[in-house]
Coordinates of C-alpha atoms (C1' of nucleotides) in Angstrom, one line a residue:
Chain A
M1 CA 0.0 0.0 0.0
T2 CA 2.5 2.7 -1.1
F3 CA 0.2 4.1 -3.7
V4 CA -3.3 5.7 -3.4
S5 CA -5.8 6.5 -6.1
S6 CA -7.5 9.9 -6.5
A7 CA -10.8 8.0 -6.1
H8 CA -9.8 6.7 -2.7
L9 CA -8.6 10.1 -1.5
A10 CA -11.9 11.5 -2.7
G11 CA -13.8 9.0 -0.8
V12 CA -12.0 9.7 2.4
V13 CA -12.2 13.5 2.1
G14 CA -15.7 13.5 0.7
V15 CA -15.1 15.3 -2.6
D16 CA -15.1 14.5 -6.3
A17 CA -12.1 12.5 -7.6
T18 CA -11.5 14.9 -10.4
M19 CA -11.1 17.7 -7.8
V20 CA -8.5 15.7 -6.0
R21 CA -6.5 15.3 -9.2
K22 CA -6.8 19.0 -10.2
D23 CA -5.7 20.0 -6.7
L24 CA -2.8 17.7 -6.6
A25 CA -1.8 18.8 -10.1
A26 CA -2.0 22.5 -8.9
V27 CA 0.7 21.8 -6.3
A28 CA 2.8 19.8 -8.7
I29 CA 2.1 16.4 -7.3
A30 CA 2.1 13.9 -10.2
G31 CA 0.5 10.5 -10.2
R32 CA 1.0 7.5 -12.4
P33 CA -1.7 6.0 -14.6
K34 CA -2.9 2.6 -13.4
V35 CA -1.0 3.0 -10.2
G36 CA -2.1 6.2 -8.5
Y37 CA -0.2 8.7 -6.4
F38 CA 2.9 7.7 -4.4
I39 CA 1.9 8.3 -0.8
G40 CA 5.3 9.6 0.1
D41 CA 5.1 12.2 -2.5
V42 CA 1.7 13.4 -1.5
L43 CA 2.7 13.7 2.2
S44 CA 6.0 15.4 1.7
Q45 CA 4.9 17.8 -1.0
L46 CA 1.7 18.7 0.8
S47 CA 3.7 19.3 4.0
G48 CA 6.0 21.6 2.0
V49 CA 3.2 23.6 0.5
L50 CA 1.6 24.0 3.9
G51 CA 4.8 25.1 5.4
L52 CA 5.0 22.3 7.9
T53 CA 8.5 21.2 7.0
D54 CA 10.2 24.2 8.4
R55 CA 10.3 24.7 12.1
N56 CA 7.9 27.5 13.2
D57 CA 9.0 29.4 16.2
A58 CA 6.3 31.2 18.2
I59 CA 5.6 32.7 21.6
L60 CA 2.4 32.2 23.6
V61 CA 1.1 35.2 25.5
G62 CA -1.5 34.5 28.2
C63 CA -1.6 31.4 30.3
G64 CA -5.2 31.3 31.5
D65 CA -7.3 28.3 30.8
L66 CA -7.2 28.7 27.0
G67 CA -3.5 29.5 26.9
S68 CA -2.7 26.5 29.1
A69 CA -4.8 24.3 26.8
L70 CA -3.0 25.6 23.8
A71 CA 0.4 25.0 25.3
R72 CA -0.6 21.4 25.8
Y73 CA -2.6 20.9 22.7
P74 CA -1.4 17.7 21.0
G75 CA -0.7 18.1 17.3
F76 CA 1.0 21.5 17.2
A77 CA 4.4 19.9 17.5
R78 CA 3.5 17.7 14.6
L79 CA 2.6 20.8 12.6
G80 CA 6.1 22.2 13.3
L81 CA 5.0 24.8 15.9
R82 CA 7.6 25.3 18.5
L83 CA 6.8 27.5 21.5
V84 CA 10.0 29.2 22.4
G85 CA 8.4 31.1 25.2
V86 CA 5.2 31.2 27.3
F87 CA 4.4 34.5 29.0
D88 CA 1.9 36.0 31.5
T89 CA 1.7 39.3 33.3
D90 CA 0.2 37.5 36.4
Y91 CA 3.1 36.8 38.8
A92 CA 1.1 34.1 40.4
K93 CA 1.4 32.1 37.2
V94 CA 5.1 32.9 36.5
G95 CA 7.3 29.9 37.3
R96 CA 4.5 27.4 36.9
T97 CA 5.0 24.5 34.6
I98 CA 2.6 24.0 31.7
G99 CA 3.3 20.9 29.7
E100 CA 6.9 21.3 28.6
H101 CA 7.0 25.0 29.4
I102 CA 7.7 27.2 32.3
V103 CA 5.7 30.4 32.4
L104 CA 7.9 33.5 32.1
P105 CA 7.1 37.1 33.2
M106 CA 6.1 39.5 30.4
E107 CA 9.3 41.4 31.0
K108 CA 11.2 38.6 29.5
C109 CA 9.1 38.5 26.3
K110 CA 11.1 41.3 24.6
S111 CA 14.5 39.6 24.9
V112 CA 13.2 36.1 24.0
T113 CA 11.5 37.5 21.0
R114 CA 14.7 39.3 19.9
I115 CA 17.0 36.4 20.6
F116 CA 15.0 33.8 18.8
R117 CA 13.8 36.3 16.1
V118 CA 10.3 35.2 16.7
K119 CA 7.7 36.5 14.2
L120 CA 4.6 34.6 15.3
A121 CA 2.6 35.1 18.5
V122 CA -0.3 33.1 19.9
L123 CA -2.5 35.5 21.7
A124 CA -4.7 34.0 24.5
V125 CA -5.2 37.0 26.9
P126 CA -8.5 38.3 28.2
T127 CA -10.5 40.2 25.6
R128 CA -10.0 43.6 27.2
A129 CA -6.2 43.3 27.1
A130 CA -6.0 41.8 23.6
Q131 CA -5.6 45.1 21.6
N132 CA -2.9 46.5 23.9
V133 CA -0.9 43.3 23.9
A134 CA -1.2 43.1 20.2
D135 CA 0.1 46.6 19.7
W136 CA 3.0 45.9 21.9
L137 CA 3.8 42.6 20.1
V138 CA 3.7 44.3 16.8
S139 CA 6.1 47.0 18.1
Q140 CA 8.5 44.1 19.0
G141 CA 8.6 42.9 15.5
I142 CA 5.9 40.2 15.6
C143 CA 4.2 40.0 12.1
G144 CA 1.8 37.1 12.6
I145 CA -0.8 36.9 15.4
W146 CA -3.0 33.9 16.1
N147 CA -5.7 35.6 18.0
F148 CA -8.0 33.7 20.4
A149 CA -9.7 36.7 21.9
P150 CA -13.2 37.4 20.5
V151 CA -12.2 40.8 19.2
D152 CA -11.1 42.2 15.8
L153 CA -7.6 43.4 16.3
R154 CA -6.4 46.6 14.5
V155 CA -2.9 46.0 13.2
P156 CA -0.7 47.5 10.4
P157 CA -1.4 46.1 7.0
D158 CA 1.9 44.1 7.0
V159 CA 0.8 42.1 10.0
V160 CA -1.2 38.9 9.5
V161 CA -3.9 38.1 12.0
R162 CA -5.9 34.9 12.2
N163 CA -8.9 35.0 14.4
E164 CA -9.9 31.7 15.9
N165 CA -13.6 32.5 15.7
L166 CA -15.2 30.1 18.2
A167 CA -18.4 32.1 18.1
L168 CA -18.7 31.8 14.3
G169 CA -18.1 28.0 14.5
L170 CA -20.9 27.8 17.1
A171 CA -23.3 29.8 14.9
Q172 CA -22.7 27.5 11.9
L173 CA -23.3 24.4 14.0
L174 CA -26.6 25.9 15.4
H175 CA -27.7 26.9 11.9
Q176 CA -27.0 23.4 10.6
L177 CA -28.9 21.8 13.4
R178 CA -31.9 24.1 13.0
S179 CA -32.0 23.6 9.2
R180 CA -32.5 19.9 10.1
G181 CA -35.4 20.7 12.3
V182 CA -33.7 20.0 15.6
A183 CA -35.0 22.1 18.5
L184 CA -32.3 23.0 20.9
A185 CA -34.4 24.2 23.8
P186 CA -37.6 22.7 25.1
S187 CA -40.5 25.1 24.6
Chain B
M1 CA -27.5 56.7 12.6
T2 CA -30.3 54.2 12.5
F3 CA -29.7 53.3 8.8
V4 CA -26.7 51.8 7.1
S5 CA -25.9 51.6 3.4
S6 CA -24.8 48.4 1.6
A7 CA -21.6 50.3 0.6
H8 CA -20.8 51.0 4.3
L9 CA -21.4 47.4 5.3
A10 CA -19.3 46.3 2.4
G11 CA -16.5 48.5 3.5
V12 CA -16.5 47.1 7.1
V13 CA -16.8 43.4 6.0
G14 CA -14.4 43.8 3.1
V15 CA -16.6 42.6 0.2
D16 CA -18.5 44.1 -2.7
A17 CA -21.5 46.2 -2.0
T18 CA -23.7 44.3 -4.5
M19 CA -22.8 41.1 -2.7
V20 CA -24.1 42.6 0.6
R21 CA -27.4 43.6 -1.1
K22 CA -27.8 40.1 -2.7
D23 CA -27.1 38.4 0.6
L24 CA -29.5 40.6 2.6
A25 CA -32.2 40.1 -0.1
A26 CA -31.6 36.3 0.2
V27 CA -32.6 36.4 3.9
A28 CA -35.5 38.7 3.2
I29 CA -34.0 41.9 4.6
A30 CA -35.2 44.9 2.6
G31 CA -33.6 48.3 2.4
R32 CA -35.0 51.6 1.3
P33 CA -33.6 53.4 -1.7
K34 CA -31.7 56.6 -0.8
V35 CA -31.8 55.6 2.9
G36 CA -30.2 52.2 3.3
Y37 CA -31.0 49.4 5.6
F38 CA -32.6 49.9 9.0
I39 CA -30.0 48.6 11.4
G40 CA -32.6 47.1 13.8
D41 CA -34.0 45.0 10.9
V42 CA -30.5 43.8 9.9
L43 CA -29.6 42.8 13.4
S44 CA -32.8 41.1 14.4
Q45 CA -33.4 39.3 11.1
L46 CA -29.8 38.1 10.9
S47 CA -29.9 36.9 14.5
G48 CA -33.0 34.9 13.6
V49 CA -31.5 33.4 10.5
L50 CA -28.4 32.3 12.5
G51 CA -30.5 30.9 15.3
L52 CA -29.3 33.2 18.0
T53 CA -32.7 34.3 19.1
D54 CA -33.7 31.0 20.6
R55 CA -32.0 29.8 23.7
N56 CA -29.6 27.0 22.9
D57 CA -29.2 24.4 25.6
A58 CA -26.0 22.4 25.7
I59 CA -23.8 20.3 27.9
L60 CA -20.1 20.5 28.2
V61 CA -18.1 17.3 28.5
G62 CA -14.5 17.4 29.7
C63 CA -13.2 20.0 32.1
G64 CA -9.5 20.1 31.4
D65 CA -7.8 23.3 30.4
L66 CA -9.8 23.6 27.2
G67 CA -13.1 22.7 28.7
S68 CA -12.6 25.2 31.5
A69 CA -11.7 27.9 29.0
L70 CA -14.8 27.1 27.0
A71 CA -17.0 27.2 30.1
R72 CA -15.7 30.7 30.8
Y73 CA -15.5 31.9 27.2
P74 CA -17.2 35.3 27.0
G75 CA -19.6 35.6 24.1
F76 CA -21.3 32.3 24.1
A77 CA -24.0 33.6 26.3
R78 CA -24.5 36.5 23.9
L79 CA -24.9 33.8 21.1
G80 CA -27.6 32.2 23.1
L81 CA -25.6 29.2 24.3
R82 CA -26.6 28.1 27.7
L83 CA -24.6 25.3 29.4
V84 CA -27.1 23.3 31.5
G85 CA -24.4 21.0 32.7
V86 CA -20.7 20.6 32.9
F87 CA -19.3 17.1 33.3
D88 CA -16.0 15.2 33.9
T89 CA -15.1 11.6 34.7
D90 CA -12.3 12.8 37.0
Y91 CA -13.6 12.9 40.5
A92 CA -10.9 15.2 41.5
K93 CA -12.6 17.8 39.3
V94 CA -16.2 17.1 40.4
G95 CA -17.6 19.7 42.6
R96 CA -15.1 22.4 41.5
T97 CA -16.5 25.7 40.3
I98 CA -15.8 26.9 36.8
G99 CA -17.2 30.3 36.0
E100 CA -20.9 29.9 36.8
H101 CA -20.9 26.2 36.7
I102 CA -20.2 23.3 39.1
V103 CA -18.5 20.3 37.6
L104 CA -20.8 17.2 37.8
P105 CA -19.8 13.6 37.6
M106 CA -20.4 11.8 34.3
E107 CA -23.0 9.7 35.9
K108 CA -25.3 12.7 36.2
C109 CA -25.0 13.4 32.5
K110 CA -27.7 11.0 31.5
S111 CA -30.4 12.5 33.7
V112 CA -29.5 16.1 33.0
T113 CA -29.6 15.4 29.2
R114 CA -32.9 13.8 29.5
I115 CA -34.5 16.3 31.9
F116 CA -33.4 19.3 29.8
R117 CA -33.9 17.5 26.5
V118 CA -30.4 18.6 25.5
K119 CA -29.5 18.0 21.9
L120 CA -26.1 19.7 21.7
A121 CA -22.9 18.7 23.4
V122 CA -19.5 20.5 23.5
L123 CA -16.8 17.9 23.5
A124 CA -13.5 18.8 25.2
V125 CA -12.1 15.5 26.3
P126 CA -8.6 14.0 25.6
T127 CA -8.2 12.8 22.0
R128 CA -8.1 9.1 23.0
A129 CA -11.4 9.3 24.8
A130 CA -13.3 11.4 22.2
Q131 CA -14.8 8.7 20.1
N132 CA -16.1 6.7 23.0
V133 CA -17.6 9.7 24.6
A134 CA -19.2 10.7 21.3
D135 CA -20.7 7.3 20.8
W136 CA -22.2 7.4 24.3
L137 CA -23.5 10.9 23.8
V138 CA -25.2 9.9 20.6
S139 CA -26.8 7.0 22.3
Q140 CA -28.2 9.5 24.9
G141 CA -30.0 11.4 22.1
I142 CA -27.4 14.1 21.4
C143 CA -27.6 15.1 17.8
G144 CA -25.1 17.9 17.5
I145 CA -21.5 17.7 18.7
W146 CA -19.1 20.6 18.8
N147 CA -15.8 18.7 18.8
F148 CA -12.6 20.2 20.1
A149 CA -10.5 17.0 20.0
P150 CA -8.2 16.8 17.0
V151 CA -9.9 13.6 15.6
D152 CA -12.6 12.9 13.0
L153 CA -15.5 11.4 14.9
R154 CA -17.5 8.7 13.3
V155 CA -21.2 9.3 14.0
P156 CA -24.5 8.3 12.4
P157 CA -25.6 10.5 9.4
D158 CA -28.3 12.2 11.4
V159 CA -25.8 13.6 13.9
V160 CA -24.1 16.9 13.0
V161 CA -20.4 17.3 14.1
R162 CA -18.5 20.5 13.9
N163 CA -14.7 20.1 14.3
E164 CA -12.9 23.1 15.7
N165 CA -9.8 22.7 13.7
L166 CA -7.1 24.5 15.5
A167 CA -4.4 22.7 13.5
L168 CA -6.0 23.8 10.3
G169 CA -6.2 27.4 11.4
L170 CA -2.5 27.4 12.3
A171 CA -1.6 25.9 8.9
Q172 CA -3.5 28.7 7.1
L173 CA -1.7 31.3 9.2
L174 CA 1.7 29.8 8.5
H175 CA 0.9 29.6 4.8
Q176 CA -0.2 33.2 4.7
L177 CA 3.0 34.4 6.4
R178 CA 5.2 32.3 4.2
S179 CA 3.6 33.6 1.1
R180 CA 4.5 37.0 2.3
G181 CA 8.1 36.0 2.6
V182 CA 8.3 35.9 6.4
A183 CA 10.7 33.4 7.7
L184 CA 9.5 31.9 11.0
A185 CA 12.7 30.3 12.2
P186 CA 16.2 31.7 12.0
S187 CA 18.4 29.6 9.8
Chain C
dT1 C1' -29.1 62.7 -6.5
dT2 C1' -28.3 58.7 -3.7
dT3 C1' -29.1 54.0 -2.8
dT4 C1' -31.8 49.7 -3.4
dG5 C1' -33.0 45.7 -6.2
dT6 C1' -32.1 42.8 -10.1
dG7 C1' -31.5 41.0 -14.8
dA8 C1' -27.5 40.2 -17.8
dA9 C1' -22.5 39.6 -18.4
dA10 C1' -18.2 38.0 -16.7
dA11 C1' -15.5 35.2 -14.1
dT12 C1' -14.8 31.3 -11.5
dC13 C1' -15.3 26.8 -9.8
dT14 C1' -16.9 21.9 -10.6
dT15 C1' -18.1 18.1 -13.2
dC16 C1' -18.0 15.4 -17.3
dA17 C1' -15.8 12.9 -20.9
dC18 C1' -12.2 10.9 -22.9
dA19 C1' -7.3 10.5 -24.7
dG20 C1' -3.1 8.5 -23.2
dC21 C1' -0.3 5.5 -20.6
dG22 C1' 1.1 1.4 -18.2
Chain D
dC1 C1' -8.6 -3.3 -18.4
dG2 C1' -7.7 1.0 -14.4
dC3 C1' -6.1 5.4 -13.4
dT4 C1' -4.1 10.0 -14.5
dG5 C1' -4.3 14.4 -16.7
dT6 C1' -6.9 17.8 -19.1
dG7 C1' -9.8 20.3 -22.5
dA8 C1' -14.7 21.3 -22.9
dA9 C1' -19.2 21.7 -20.9
dG10 C1' -21.9 22.9 -17.2
dA11 C1' -23.1 25.1 -12.9
dT12 C1' -22.4 28.5 -9.7
dT13 C1' -20.8 32.8 -7.9
dT14 C1' -19.5 37.5 -8.5
dT15 C1' -19.6 41.8 -10.7
dC16 C1' -21.6 45.2 -13.8
dA17 C1' -25.1 48.2 -15.3
dC18 C1' -29.1 50.4 -14.8
dA19 C1' -34.3 51.0 -13.8
dA20 C1' -37.1 52.3 -9.9
dA21 C1' -37.9 54.8 -5.6
dA22 C1' -37.5 58.4 -2.1

DNA sequence: TTTTGTGAAAATCTTCACAGCG
DNA sequence: CGCTGTGAAGATTTTCACAAAA
């Protein structure tokens, strides 16, 4: 089983087989007639395209429940995300161990960011603090923010923000259920 | 400022103005020429379409870091999500207070689900336990699962699952940064 | 004149159909 | 044969252009 057909991939992912072939062709992954696609090729090429082959250094700011969960979240390591520092302003949390990390005081953030040339920050602070922290991070040279606070951050155009929109996800789920006629609260 | 134009909404959301008009028309929100759309209409109608006007009862299963964060996440209440029960199998956690909730033992889940006729479950258990818990929830009559474990759950076709794909979100952010030429790790 | 609402045009995305290759 | 690769057809989405309304 070192080869896989577009039809099989299509079945697993739940899309049309032609689509799979077109997409793989678009990222220059070639298959062989009669045989299919070499699984090694698919995996390595796809990883490359998605940027998972390089190591991705990042800092995590905010070690509340959500921050702690993220620091321990399984699978980030597999995606190449390496947290080179985990920070919180709350001195009660500083020194605590979270997964593999020890919480550092915010004061250390500047030097860690500079030493490791970190460009990416995971933001898991309370909503009211998010914009301020983001501004500060940007001034430190951060140019990518993975934002978990439910607020739209204002950043310069050269900074990329990805909002993890839990509220939106919930709305979509609710809508899907309702469109199937499921009542979510007893009348 | 009780009216808003499609052009203004388009600017805020970052899409074409015609698109805004088409979409609003699709959900039966009418505007008035020269004036625009009545903001009250837009908000109330849109809330209705998204199912945010009804109360949405749900249970939360799993009170680790992520579960705790979710139980406290601001904004769910505004979206109409009401957690009627918060559960964990770990007796060390049972009885603990998380935000407004008290952690209940899994044994109580069955009766709470039945009494409140809960159809929606938020799943925040360790990856290895997710499928088992999901199976059990479905057998209790749950028909919507908001899954935070990084695993594709196998459920009957009448059950709706929404995966909160943190890994995917990260991959997208990394890809965006790389396409802008940002190196995320020093060489 | 400004802004909605919408049919028509343009662009894009998806599927079909089949040549080519092993 | 079975499966890839791809041009053409089909479907859908987005944009354009303009009539109608206040």
